[in-house]
Amino acid sequence: MISFNNALDEARKRISNWGSISKIQNVTLVRDARGRISVYLEPTTGTNLAESEIASLQYSLSASLGIFFQGNVYTEDPNTWTADLFAKVRSLRIADLPIVSIPHVAWYRIERGISKKAWIECNGRETAVWPYEATQSAEKKPKVVTFFSYKGGMGRTTSLVSVALELSRRKKNGLMIDTDLEAPGLSTFFLASSDSKKKKKGTVDFLVEQGINPTGLYNMSDYILPLTDSNYWKEAQGNLYLVPSGKLDKDYLLKLARIDSQELVEGRLKDCFEKLLNACVAELASSGGIDYILLDSRAGFHDMAGIITAQLPHGVVLFGKDSVQSWFGIEEALHTIAESQSDTPFVIMVDSNCGQNGIIEPDEKDHFLLKSYEVFCAQYYSAPQPGLKAFDAHNPVYIPYDPLLSGDISLYDSARCELFLTKLATAPYMELTQRVMQSFDDLTTQGGV
């Protein structure tokens, strides 16, 4: 029985067995937002297809695919309107693996989902907010790193804060941006609920205002909070800044409802985030600039998370645990990270909340490492692949479960701050910071707790 799961394979079989396949050099299957398939054929040079040949293929596909066939088979003719149509198709498609190999035919696919486009339209044409090389040159553009987890409760935000604090101790200027707009929490590390008036605007406000006035100029001091509490910051350290999600008041959900994060029309949402990052860089240039921008991504396969994780950054810290659900999310995330940009971002794998009572058994580490290696080889590495024991992306940072860090972490609380800071500066978190800096060849400045 034909279903969404096997419709593409069935279409490939029917086309491969079509009597006129010898006249075709490229086949692109386009699956629309409802799951229906249409076919785009590019004949070999100088070859024409008769209407009867096209009709026979349409009949075959209709008979086999039923409701999963959209009904259209298009053929390219450079001298007609189809030239523009196929130019658009070529700009969107990705290479596909045929179920039946035909030496002279190349296969392609386009998935036209309503949402999750940042996760499924991975064509290798995206570029980071600015080139990686710009972070290494005299321009000194900030290094952009996203922290992503497929599941919530993985210690993603906690790890981001620990890295930001250690970078500051190493005299690096860091900006944290909360993009987890549906479940924001980054600001709660640094501000008590009674301090909410300090937050004028945040990420949600910028995205809403950009939607209304894309060419507008904004007072970025309304969005950026300098973090200078003596509980966690000293004057000799690098500067710390935060762009919160926004002010959590009665209007927050009304703003969130107006962010068109699913319908990514011509890269609009990505463009808004790029403007946000560039505006922050310009605002802080006179205050010593920014060395690192750390993006706290929403968990799961949300459009915004896809953009933040795969299309904007130079690197990704990817959180997981040794479970079937988590490995599924890691595998899909790695595929998107590897296939979205023309220059693949680096990845740092984190085995999060592992072990018991702060102890991670060797067998537990070995099992996670082996599974991580298999997934990275399948989805991320290109040939030649590193060995299992190589100190590469698949080799994880192991961060054990700590009950103190599983609840509210209030760095603004004088009575408890020192305890939290000690926990956030343990060896696994220091290793994570080292790995981030090493990825940018930025270990010349050493520091300590």
PDB file of N, CA and C in Angstrom, residues 181 184 187 193 195-202 204-205 208 244-257:
ATOM      1  N   LEU A 181      12.547  31.380  22.559  1.00  0.00           N
ATOM      2  CA  LEU A 181      11.492  32.340  22.885  1.00  0.00           C
ATOM      3  C   LEU A 181      10.268  31.697  23.514  1.00  0.00           C
ATOM      4  N   PRO A 184      11.902  30.794  27.528  1.00  0.00           N
ATOM      5  CA  PRO A 184      13.118  31.551  27.832  1.00  0.00           C
ATOM      6  C   PRO A 184      13.583  31.327  29.268  1.00  0.00           C
ATOM      7  N   SER A 187      17.973  34.738  31.058  1.00  0.00           N
ATOM      8  CA  SER A 187      18.062  35.919  31.928  1.00  0.00           C
ATOM      9  C   SER A 187      17.892  35.569  33.395  1.00  0.00           C
ATOM     10  N   SER A 193      13.405  37.958  39.557  1.00  0.00           N
ATOM     11  CA  SER A 193      12.124  38.372  38.976  1.00  0.00           C
ATOM     12  C   SER A 193      11.789  39.811  39.326  1.00  0.00           C
ATOM     13  N   ASP A 195      13.786  42.162  39.275  1.00  0.00           N
ATOM     14  CA  ASP A 195      14.613  43.039  38.431  1.00  0.00           C
ATOM     15  C   ASP A 195      14.118  43.086  36.993  1.00  0.00           C
ATOM     16  N   SER A 196      12.906  42.596  36.747  1.00  0.00           N
ATOM     17  CA  SER A 196      12.411  42.511  35.373  1.00  0.00           C
ATOM     18  C   SER A 196      12.336  43.871  34.698  1.00  0.00           C
ATOM     19  N   LYS A 197      12.203  44.924  35.494  1.00  0.00           N
ATOM     20  CA  LYS A 197      12.135  46.263  34.897  1.00  0.00           C
ATOM     21  C   LYS A 197      13.433  46.655  34.195  1.00  0.00           C
ATOM     22  N   LYS A 198      14.533  45.945  34.509  1.00  0.00           N
ATOM     23  CA  LYS A 198      15.801  46.219  33.824  1.00  0.00           C
ATOM     24  C   LYS A 198      15.745  45.788  32.362  1.00  0.00           C
ATOM     25  N   LYS A 199      14.838  44.851  32.069  1.00  0.00           N
ATOM     26  CA  LYS A 199      14.689  44.389  30.689  1.00  0.00           C
ATOM     27  C   LYS A 199      13.679  45.281  29.969  1.00  0.00           C
ATOM     28  N   LYS A 200      14.161  46.074  29.038  1.00  0.00           N
ATOM     29  CA  LYS A 200      13.263  46.919  28.261  1.00  0.00           C
ATOM     30  C   LYS A 200      12.728  46.147  27.057  1.00  0.00           C
ATOM     31  N   LYS A 201      13.650  45.562  26.297  1.00  0.00           N
ATOM     32  CA  LYS A 201      13.278  44.800  25.112  1.00  0.00           C
ATOM     33  C   LYS A 201      14.187  43.582  24.995  1.00  0.00           C
ATOM     34  N   GLY A 202      13.894  42.740  24.001  1.00  0.00           N
ATOM     35  CA  GLY A 202      14.713  41.552  23.792  1.00  0.00           C
ATOM     36  C   GLY A 202      14.554  41.014  22.392  1.00  0.00           C
ATOM     37  N   VAL A 204      12.475  38.898  21.045  1.00  0.00           N
ATOM     38  CA  VAL A 204      11.125  38.875  20.501  1.00  0.00           C
ATOM     39  C   VAL A 204      10.721  40.250  19.988  1.00  0.00           C
ATOM     40  N   ASP A 205      11.129  41.310  20.691  1.00  0.00           N
ATOM     41  CA  ASP A 205      10.796  42.664  20.258  1.00  0.00           C
ATOM     42  C   ASP A 205      11.491  43.015  18.954  1.00  0.00           C
ATOM     43  N   VAL A 208       9.748  41.262  16.021  1.00  0.00           N
ATOM     44  CA  VAL A 208       8.457  41.876  15.708  1.00  0.00           C
ATOM     45  C   VAL A 208       8.657  43.216  14.997  1.00  0.00           C
ATOM     46  N   PRO A 244      18.142  39.401  26.335  1.00  0.00           N
ATOM     47  CA  PRO A 244      17.145  38.444  26.830  1.00  0.00           C
ATOM     48  C   PRO A 244      16.100  38.145  25.767  1.00  0.00           C
ATOM     49  N   SER A 245      15.224  37.207  26.044  1.00  0.00           N
ATOM     50  CA  SER A 245      14.141  36.915  25.102  1.00  0.00           C
ATOM     51  C   SER A 245      13.201  38.103  24.986  1.00  0.00           C
ATOM     52  N   GLY A 246      13.039  38.837  26.060  1.00  0.00           N
ATOM     53  CA  GLY A 246      12.134  39.980  26.118  1.00  0.00           C
ATOM     54  C   GLY A 246      11.577  40.098  27.514  1.00  0.00           C
ATOM     55  N   LYS A 247      10.773  41.096  27.721  1.00  0.00           N
ATOM     56  CA  LYS A 247      10.164  41.299  29.031  1.00  0.00           C
ATOM     57  C   LYS A 247       8.959  40.386  29.165  1.00  0.00           C
ATOM     58  N   LEU A 248       8.975  39.518  30.168  1.00  0.00           N
ATOM     59  CA  LEU A 248       7.903  38.536  30.343  1.00  0.00           C
ATOM     60  C   LEU A 248       6.716  39.182  31.046  1.00  0.00           C
ATOM     61  N   ASP A 249       5.879  39.827  30.251  1.00  0.00           N
ATOM     62  CA  ASP A 249       4.690  40.479  30.785  1.00  0.00           C
ATOM     63  C   ASP A 249       3.472  40.052  29.969  1.00  0.00           C
ATOM     64  N   LYS A 250       2.352  40.723  30.154  1.00  0.00           N
ATOM     65  CA  LYS A 250       1.106  40.333  29.491  1.00  0.00           C
ATOM     66  C   LYS A 250       1.188  40.448  27.973  1.00  0.00           C
ATOM     67  N   ASP A 251       2.133  41.219  27.452  1.00  0.00           N
ATOM     68  CA  ASP A 251       2.247  41.409  26.006  1.00  0.00           C
ATOM     69  C   ASP A 251       3.207  40.426  25.342  1.00  0.00           C
ATOM     70  N   TYR A 252       3.924  39.640  26.149  1.00  0.00           N
ATOM     71  CA  TYR A 252       4.962  38.781  25.571  1.00  0.00           C
ATOM     72  C   TYR A 252       4.374  37.785  24.571  1.00  0.00           C
ATOM     73  N   LEU A 253       3.320  37.085  24.961  1.00  0.00           N
ATOM     74  CA  LEU A 253       2.727  36.090  24.065  1.00  0.00           C
ATOM     75  C   LEU A 253       2.133  36.743  22.828  1.00  0.00           C
ATOM     76  N   LEU A 254       1.617  37.968  22.977  1.00  0.00           N
ATOM     77  CA  LEU A 254       1.057  38.659  21.824  1.00  0.00           C
ATOM     78  C   LEU A 254       2.144  38.998  20.816  1.00  0.00           C
ATOM     79  N   LYS A 255       3.337  39.326  21.300  1.00  0.00           N
ATOM     80  CA  LYS A 255       4.476  39.563  20.399  1.00  0.00           C
ATOM     81  C   LYS A 255       4.919  38.248  19.750  1.00  0.00           C
ATOM     82  N   LEU A 256       5.019  37.202  20.572  1.00  0.00           N
ATOM     83  CA  LEU A 256       5.477  35.910  20.075  1.00  0.00           C
ATOM     84  C   LEU A 256       4.547  35.394  18.977  1.00  0.00           C
ATOM     85  N   ALA A 257       3.255  35.663  19.107  1.00  0.00           N
ATOM     86  CA  ALA A 257       2.282  35.198  18.120  1.00  0.00           C
ATOM     87  C   ALA A 257       2.449  35.886  16.775  1.00  0.00           C
TER      88      ALA A 257
END
